[in-house]
Amino acid sequence: MTLYPVTAQEGLLSVLDLNRMKLHGEKIVCLTAYDASFGQLIDEAGVDIILVGDSLGMVVQGDDNTLAVTMDDMVYHTRCVVKASKRALVLADLPFMSCATASMALHNSARLVRESGAQMVKLEGPKVDVVSALVAEGIPVCGHLGLLPQSINQLGRYVVQGKSAIAADKIIEDAIALERAGISLLVLECIPSALTERISQVLSIPIIGIGAGRHCDGQVLVLYDILDISIGRRPRFSKNYMAETGTIQAAVGAFVKAVKAQEFPLAEHGF
Ligand code: KIV
């Protein structure tokens, strides 16, 4: 008789675990990491999802935005993190222009899954056809709506999105369309808390917020922001956990505990 492991890769959380956590009201904790040492540290601290975000363009490569991050960068950094994660699900970003068509997205997501071992890929914007194509091939997808950093040249500035009634309705429509196309998870970035609450009432998949208030199933922040080592100003929706703890391990542990206990985010971190 063949004995199958509990999850696809024994020990690692899967989309099923994320759904179970949502069902039981357990908040999902997500942090970014880009290398094996930080990957191991945040995995051991109990982070549920490690996001290898294209924010690496800003916090690792020192650029002003995420646009120069390449597929080779993502494959390399994701592979480093995957080697270190024993429990957390590893989610990798599809960088700027890597999923402009379904065929590009299929090719590039296959690289993140095959060459790096990512369990899920994340893409920005309402790319419904791209999501359907990836899901049809068995690749779990995380959507990303609200502030889309890869569209910075259209936006002009990193500012709160979905403030007008028309913009809010469009984000809700896009969220519903992405869920119908098969996304397993949705990141909402920098939108009013009231809009997040409306979206959470119409979706059944887990929602992870960043600057999106507390009506989410989980929270994500950029690791270097909570350690207060990011270049430039820490965004208002983040929190410096180093100040109150003093070590990296304790800072990450405090963030995990705060999200699980619903002590983060507070109203002051939202819009
Ligand atoms: O790249 C990243 O770190 C992200 C988060 C800001 C959600 O996409």
mmCIF file of C-alpha atoms and ligand atoms in Angstrom:
data_model
loop_
_atom_site.group_PDB
_atom_site.id
_atom_site.type_symbol
_atom_site.label_atom_id
_atom_site.label_comp_id
_atom_site.label_asym_id
_atom_site.label_seq_id
_atom_site.Cartn_x
_atom_site.Cartn_y
_atom_site.Cartn_z
ATOM 1 C CA MET A 1 0.000 0.000 0.000
ATOM 2 C CA THR A 2 1.293 3.481 -0.847
ATOM 3 C CA LEU A 3 1.373 5.841 2.118
ATOM 4 C CA TYR A 4 0.841 9.448 1.152
ATOM 5 C CA PRO A 5 2.221 12.256 3.306
ATOM 6 C CA VAL A 6 -0.251 14.487 5.172
ATOM 7 C CA THR A 7 0.419 17.394 2.823
ATOM 8 C CA ALA A 8 1.860 17.391 -0.672
ATOM 9 C CA GLN A 9 5.297 18.051 0.792
ATOM 10 C CA GLU A 10 5.365 16.612 4.279
ATOM 11 C CA GLY A 11 5.360 19.228 7.019
ATOM 12 C CA LEU A 12 4.658 22.174 4.743
ATOM 13 C CA LEU A 13 1.378 24.059 4.995
ATOM 14 C CA SER A 14 -0.805 23.954 1.889
ATOM 15 C CA VAL A 15 -3.811 25.865 0.562
ATOM 16 C CA LEU A 16 -5.981 23.397 2.509
ATOM 17 C CA ASP A 17 -4.381 24.523 5.766
ATOM 18 C CA LEU A 18 -4.997 28.182 4.889
ATOM 19 C CA ASN A 19 -8.678 27.420 4.221
ATOM 20 C CA ARG A 20 -8.892 25.500 7.495
ATOM 21 C CA MET A 21 -7.367 28.442 9.371
ATOM 22 C CA LYS A 22 -9.906 30.814 7.832
ATOM 23 C CA LEU A 23 -12.738 28.446 8.736
ATOM 24 C CA HIS A 24 -11.593 28.266 12.364
ATOM 25 C CA GLY A 25 -10.956 32.019 12.591
ATOM 26 C CA GLU A 26 -7.206 31.555 13.110
ATOM 27 C CA LYS A 27 -5.387 34.526 11.613
ATOM 28 C CA ILE A 28 -2.796 33.776 8.913
ATOM 29 C CA VAL A 29 0.636 35.380 9.369
ATOM 30 C CA CYS A 30 2.720 36.259 6.338
ATOM 31 C CA LEU A 31 6.106 37.988 6.141
ATOM 32 C CA THR A 32 8.486 38.533 3.257
ATOM 33 C CA ALA A 33 11.927 36.899 3.086
ATOM 34 C CA TYR A 34 14.476 36.735 0.315
ATOM 35 C CA ASP A 35 17.204 34.408 1.630
ATOM 36 C CA ALA A 36 17.703 31.174 3.577
ATOM 37 C CA SER A 37 18.770 32.663 6.926
ATOM 38 C CA PHE A 38 15.777 34.965 7.292
ATOM 39 C CA GLY A 39 13.579 32.269 5.723
ATOM 40 C CA GLN A 40 14.590 29.824 8.461
ATOM 41 C CA LEU A 41 14.236 32.423 11.224
ATOM 42 C CA ILE A 42 10.701 33.447 10.293
ATOM 43 C CA ASP A 43 9.660 29.847 9.584
ATOM 44 C CA GLU A 44 10.794 28.858 13.097
ATOM 45 C CA ALA A 45 8.936 31.871 14.542
ATOM 46 C CA GLY A 46 5.661 30.423 13.277
ATOM 47 C CA VAL A 47 4.992 32.517 10.166
ATOM 48 C CA ASP A 48 2.436 30.628 8.037
ATOM 49 C CA ILE A 49 3.298 32.052 4.613
ATOM 50 C CA ILE A 50 6.695 33.330 3.472
ATOM 51 C CA LEU A 51 6.265 35.757 0.589
ATOM 52 C CA VAL A 52 9.279 36.087 -1.670
ATOM 53 C CA GLY A 53 8.029 39.457 -2.825
ATOM 54 C CA ASP A 54 9.319 41.577 -5.661
ATOM 55 C CA SER A 55 9.750 44.158 -2.890
ATOM 56 C CA LEU A 56 13.238 42.645 -2.994
ATOM 57 C CA GLY A 57 13.892 45.205 -5.745
ATOM 58 C CA MET A 58 13.575 47.928 -3.129
ATOM 59 C CA VAL A 59 14.813 46.375 0.127
ATOM 60 C CA VAL A 60 17.562 44.095 -1.258
ATOM 61 C CA GLN A 61 18.555 45.668 -4.577
ATOM 62 C CA GLY A 62 18.108 49.292 -3.472
ATOM 63 C CA ASP A 63 15.850 50.483 -6.285
ATOM 64 C CA ASP A 64 13.058 53.060 -5.916
ATOM 65 C CA ASN A 65 10.447 50.603 -7.162
ATOM 66 C CA THR A 66 9.957 46.927 -8.018
ATOM 67 C CA LEU A 67 10.095 47.247 -11.811
ATOM 68 C CA ALA A 68 13.663 46.047 -12.415
ATOM 69 C CA VAL A 69 13.206 42.696 -10.668
ATOM 70 C CA THR A 70 13.673 39.858 -13.161
ATOM 71 C CA MET A 71 12.453 36.281 -13.318
ATOM 72 C CA ASP A 72 16.020 35.114 -12.692
ATOM 73 C CA ASP A 73 16.077 37.224 -9.495
ATOM 74 C CA MET A 74 12.792 35.683 -8.354
ATOM 75 C CA VAL A 75 13.881 32.124 -9.167
ATOM 76 C CA TYR A 76 17.153 32.600 -7.289
ATOM 77 C CA HIS A 77 15.703 34.213 -4.141
ATOM 78 C CA THR A 78 12.721 31.860 -3.998
ATOM 79 C CA ARG A 79 15.027 28.833 -4.196
ATOM 80 C CA CYS A 80 17.066 30.195 -1.260
ATOM 81 C CA VAL A 81 13.928 30.592 0.874
ATOM 82 C CA VAL A 82 12.380 27.244 -0.091
ATOM 83 C CA LYS A 83 15.514 25.415 1.115
ATOM 84 C CA ALA A 84 14.988 26.924 4.587
ATOM 85 C CA SER A 85 11.249 26.573 5.059
ATOM 86 C CA LYS A 86 10.164 23.503 7.021
ATOM 87 C CA ARG A 87 6.554 24.535 7.686
ATOM 88 C CA ALA A 88 5.558 27.809 6.021
ATOM 89 C CA LEU A 89 3.988 27.843 2.566
ATOM 90 C CA VAL A 90 6.322 29.652 0.170
ATOM 91 C CA LEU A 91 4.573 32.149 -2.097
ATOM 92 C CA ALA A 92 6.570 33.784 -4.921
ATOM 93 C CA ASP A 93 5.795 36.983 -6.823
ATOM 94 C CA LEU A 94 5.551 37.072 -10.601
ATOM 95 C CA PRO A 95 7.563 40.249 -11.288
ATOM 96 C CA PHE A 96 6.741 43.138 -13.642
ATOM 97 C CA MET A 97 5.854 41.970 -17.193
ATOM 98 C CA SER A 98 6.408 38.278 -16.395
ATOM 99 C CA CYS A 99 2.694 37.470 -16.757
ATOM 100 C CA ALA A 100 1.536 39.920 -19.419
ATOM 101 C CA THR A 101 0.069 36.974 -21.356
ATOM 102 C CA ALA A 102 -1.159 33.574 -20.196
ATOM 103 C CA SER A 103 1.651 31.842 -22.013
ATOM 104 C CA MET A 104 4.311 34.034 -20.343
ATOM 105 C CA ALA A 105 2.670 33.407 -16.974
ATOM 106 C CA LEU A 106 2.617 29.636 -17.532
ATOM 107 C CA HIS A 107 6.273 29.559 -18.537
ATOM 108 C CA ASN A 108 7.421 31.806 -15.673
ATOM 109 C CA SER A 109 5.257 30.189 -12.985
ATOM 110 C CA ALA A 110 6.561 26.775 -14.034
ATOM 111 C CA ARG A 111 10.062 28.123 -13.385
ATOM 112 C CA LEU A 112 9.095 29.285 -9.870
ATOM 113 C CA VAL A 113 7.489 25.921 -9.094
ATOM 114 C CA ARG A 114 10.033 23.632 -10.797
ATOM 115 C CA GLU A 115 13.334 25.437 -10.375
ATOM 116 C CA SER A 116 12.626 27.089 -6.998
ATOM 117 C CA GLY A 117 9.972 24.938 -5.321
ATOM 118 C CA ALA A 118 7.394 27.725 -4.788
ATOM 119 C CA GLN A 119 3.987 26.375 -3.727
ATOM 120 C CA MET A 120 1.969 29.344 -4.984
ATOM 121 C CA VAL A 121 2.549 32.347 -7.252
ATOM 122 C CA LYS A 122 1.220 35.884 -6.785
ATOM 123 C CA LEU A 123 0.308 38.285 -9.541
ATOM 124 C CA GLU A 124 -0.839 41.893 -9.461
ATOM 125 C CA GLY A 125 -4.096 43.121 -10.967
ATOM 126 C CA PRO A 126 -7.313 41.643 -12.342
ATOM 127 C CA LYS A 127 -5.646 39.258 -14.845
ATOM 128 C CA VAL A 128 -8.532 36.810 -14.922
ATOM 129 C CA ASP A 129 -7.495 34.893 -18.062
ATOM 130 C CA VAL A 130 -3.953 34.457 -16.781
ATOM 131 C CA VAL A 131 -5.261 33.135 -13.455
ATOM 132 C CA SER A 132 -7.577 30.628 -15.206
ATOM 133 C CA ALA A 133 -4.688 29.334 -17.328
ATOM 134 C CA LEU A 134 -2.430 28.825 -14.291
ATOM 135 C CA VAL A 135 -5.150 27.187 -12.215
ATOM 136 C CA ALA A 136 -5.974 24.824 -15.108
ATOM 137 C CA GLU A 137 -2.368 23.605 -14.922
ATOM 138 C CA GLY A 138 -2.562 22.973 -11.182
ATOM 139 C CA ILE A 139 -0.680 26.043 -9.970
ATOM 140 C CA PRO A 140 -2.220 27.749 -6.924
ATOM 141 C CA VAL A 141 -2.487 31.514 -7.465
ATOM 142 C CA CYS A 142 -2.677 34.462 -5.085
ATOM 143 C CA GLY A 143 -4.267 37.637 -6.473
ATOM 144 C CA HIS A 144 -3.168 41.146 -5.454
ATOM 145 C CA LEU A 145 -5.518 44.148 -5.649
ATOM 146 C CA GLY A 146 -5.603 47.699 -4.299
ATOM 147 C CA LEU A 147 -2.236 49.422 -4.527
ATOM 148 C CA LEU A 148 -0.326 47.679 -7.327
ATOM 149 C CA PRO A 149 3.369 48.611 -7.016
ATOM 150 C CA GLN A 150 4.118 47.293 -10.528
ATOM 151 C CA SER A 151 1.809 50.037 -11.880
ATOM 152 C CA ILE A 152 3.705 52.842 -10.128
ATOM 153 C CA ASN A 153 4.319 54.693 -13.394
ATOM 154 C CA GLN A 154 0.552 54.886 -13.945
ATOM 155 C CA LEU A 155 -0.224 55.698 -10.304
ATOM 156 C CA GLY A 156 2.499 58.308 -9.860
ATOM 157 C CA ARG A 157 2.717 57.738 -6.089
ATOM 158 C CA TYR A 158 2.254 54.931 -3.566
ATOM 159 C CA VAL A 159 -1.113 56.067 -2.198
ATOM 160 C CA VAL A 160 -4.296 54.536 -0.822
ATOM 161 C CA GLN A 161 -6.508 53.077 -3.565
ATOM 162 C CA GLY A 162 -10.290 52.535 -3.760
ATOM 163 C CA LYS A 163 -11.285 55.766 -2.023
ATOM 164 C CA SER A 164 -14.009 56.865 -4.458
ATOM 165 C CA ALA A 165 -17.226 54.860 -4.819
ATOM 166 C CA ILE A 166 -16.346 53.985 -8.440
ATOM 167 C CA ALA A 167 -12.824 52.837 -7.576
ATOM 168 C CA ALA A 168 -14.116 50.811 -4.614
ATOM 169 C CA ASP A 169 -16.769 49.074 -6.731
ATOM 170 C CA LYS A 170 -14.128 48.227 -9.364
ATOM 171 C CA ILE A 171 -11.893 46.569 -6.744
ATOM 172 C CA ILE A 172 -14.854 44.537 -5.460
ATOM 173 C CA GLU A 173 -15.754 43.445 -9.021
ATOM 174 C CA ASP A 174 -12.129 42.484 -9.695
ATOM 175 C CA ALA A 175 -11.934 40.486 -6.456
ATOM 176 C CA ILE A 176 -15.066 38.524 -7.348
ATOM 177 C CA ALA A 177 -13.782 37.893 -10.901
ATOM 178 C CA LEU A 178 -10.419 36.666 -9.593
ATOM 179 C CA GLU A 179 -12.101 34.330 -7.112
ATOM 180 C CA ARG A 180 -14.294 32.922 -9.911
ATOM 181 C CA ALA A 181 -11.140 32.423 -12.025
ATOM 182 C CA GLY A 182 -9.736 30.255 -9.242
ATOM 183 C CA ILE A 183 -7.348 32.220 -7.007
ATOM 184 C CA SER A 184 -6.713 30.512 -3.659
ATOM 185 C CA LEU A 185 -5.708 33.644 -1.762
ATOM 186 C CA LEU A 186 -6.022 37.423 -2.205
ATOM 187 C CA VAL A 187 -3.649 40.158 -1.016
ATOM 188 C CA LEU A 188 -5.295 43.561 -0.561
ATOM 189 C CA GLU A 189 -2.814 46.424 -0.314
ATOM 190 C CA CYS A 190 -3.488 49.961 0.931
ATOM 191 C CA ILE A 191 -7.233 50.291 0.705
ATOM 192 C CA PRO A 192 -9.751 51.700 3.191
ATOM 193 C CA SER A 193 -10.691 49.240 5.972
ATOM 194 C CA ALA A 194 -14.371 49.688 5.121
ATOM 195 C CA LEU A 195 -13.704 48.482 1.567
ATOM 196 C CA THR A 196 -11.824 45.430 2.866
ATOM 197 C CA GLU A 197 -14.825 44.648 5.053
ATOM 198 C CA ARG A 198 -17.135 44.744 1.999
ATOM 199 C CA ILE A 199 -14.799 42.471 0.045
ATOM 200 C CA SER A 200 -14.546 40.019 2.937
ATOM 201 C CA GLN A 201 -18.338 39.726 2.936
ATOM 202 C CA VAL A 202 -18.473 38.557 -0.686
ATOM 203 C CA LEU A 203 -15.389 36.310 -0.988
ATOM 204 C CA SER A 204 -14.916 32.864 0.499
ATOM 205 C CA ILE A 205 -11.148 32.513 -0.040
ATOM 206 C CA PRO A 206 -8.713 33.827 2.615
ATOM 207 C CA ILE A 207 -7.809 37.528 2.343
ATOM 208 C CA ILE A 208 -4.408 38.785 3.477
ATOM 209 C CA GLY A 209 -4.118 42.504 4.113
ATOM 210 C CA ILE A 210 -1.295 45.030 4.084
ATOM 211 C CA GLY A 211 -2.544 48.490 4.986
ATOM 212 C CA ALA A 212 -6.065 47.133 4.449
ATOM 213 C CA GLY A 213 -7.333 47.069 8.023
ATOM 214 C CA ARG A 214 -8.446 44.265 10.289
ATOM 215 C CA HIS A 215 -11.263 42.706 8.271
ATOM 216 C CA CYS A 216 -8.851 40.189 6.780
ATOM 217 C CA ASP A 217 -8.037 36.536 7.405
ATOM 218 C CA GLY A 218 -4.368 37.384 7.773
ATOM 219 C CA GLN A 219 -1.726 40.098 7.542
ATOM 220 C CA VAL A 220 1.466 40.506 5.543
ATOM 221 C CA LEU A 221 4.300 42.981 6.088
ATOM 222 C CA VAL A 222 7.741 43.463 4.608
ATOM 223 C CA LEU A 223 10.215 41.845 7.043
ATOM 224 C CA TYR A 224 12.735 44.697 6.843
ATOM 225 C CA ASP A 225 10.005 47.210 7.776
ATOM 226 C CA ILE A 226 9.163 45.420 11.033
ATOM 227 C CA LEU A 227 12.898 45.198 11.796
ATOM 228 C CA ASP A 228 13.192 48.915 10.962
ATOM 229 C CA ILE A 229 16.080 48.335 8.544
ATOM 230 C CA SER A 230 14.343 49.240 5.250
ATOM 231 C CA ILE A 231 15.895 51.998 3.202
ATOM 232 C CA GLY A 232 13.663 55.086 3.433
ATOM 233 C CA ARG A 233 10.559 55.724 5.461
ATOM 234 C CA ARG A 234 8.595 52.869 7.066
ATOM 235 C CA PRO A 235 5.027 52.947 5.758
ATOM 236 C CA ARG A 236 2.336 54.027 8.210
ATOM 237 C CA PHE A 237 0.564 50.636 7.942
ATOM 238 C CA SER A 238 3.667 48.803 9.203
ATOM 239 C CA LYS A 239 5.085 48.655 12.725
ATOM 240 C CA ASN A 240 8.617 48.658 14.113
ATOM 241 C CA TYR A 241 8.727 45.510 16.288
ATOM 242 C CA MET A 242 12.470 45.879 16.928
ATOM 243 C CA ALA A 243 11.900 48.924 19.124
ATOM 244 C CA GLU A 244 9.909 46.962 21.701
ATOM 245 C CA THR A 245 11.846 43.668 21.570
ATOM 246 C CA GLY A 246 15.526 44.203 20.756
ATOM 247 C CA THR A 247 16.334 41.028 18.807
ATOM 248 C CA ILE A 248 15.294 39.902 15.355
ATOM 249 C CA GLN A 249 13.838 36.631 16.677
ATOM 250 C CA ALA A 250 11.808 38.433 19.338
ATOM 251 C CA ALA A 251 10.592 41.082 16.872
ATOM 252 C CA VAL A 252 9.330 38.453 14.426
ATOM 253 C CA GLY A 253 7.819 36.457 17.312
ATOM 254 C CA ALA A 254 6.009 39.578 18.540
ATOM 255 C CA PHE A 255 4.551 40.198 15.074
ATOM 256 C CA VAL A 256 3.340 36.581 14.804
ATOM 257 C CA LYS A 257 1.757 36.782 18.265
ATOM 258 C CA ALA A 258 0.136 40.156 17.561
ATOM 259 C CA VAL A 259 -1.479 39.003 14.307
ATOM 260 C CA LYS A 260 -2.698 35.728 15.834
ATOM 261 C CA ALA A 261 -4.133 37.614 18.839
ATOM 262 C CA GLN A 262 -5.690 40.243 16.527
ATOM 263 C CA GLU A 263 -3.637 42.951 18.216
ATOM 264 C CA PHE A 264 -2.224 43.999 14.847
ATOM 265 C CA PRO A 265 -3.294 45.943 12.857
ATOM 266 C CA LEU A 266 -4.802 48.684 15.012
ATOM 267 C CA ALA A 267 -6.940 51.501 13.605
ATOM 268 C CA GLU A 268 -3.798 53.688 13.382
ATOM 269 C CA HIS A 269 -2.296 51.239 10.822
ATOM 270 C CA GLY A 270 -5.320 51.461 8.522
ATOM 271 C CA PHE A 271 -7.042 53.981 6.263
HETATM 272 O O1 KIV B 1 6.462 42.335 -2.894
HETATM 273 C C1 KIV B 1 5.918 42.364 -1.781
HETATM 274 O O2 KIV B 1 6.567 42.380 -0.724
HETATM 275 C C2 KIV B 1 4.463 42.393 -1.742
HETATM 276 C C3 KIV B 1 3.813 42.768 -0.444
HETATM 277 C C4 KIV B 1 3.916 44.217 -0.256
HETATM 278 C C5 KIV B 1 2.418 42.266 -0.351
HETATM 279 O O3 KIV B 1 3.829 42.157 -2.721
#
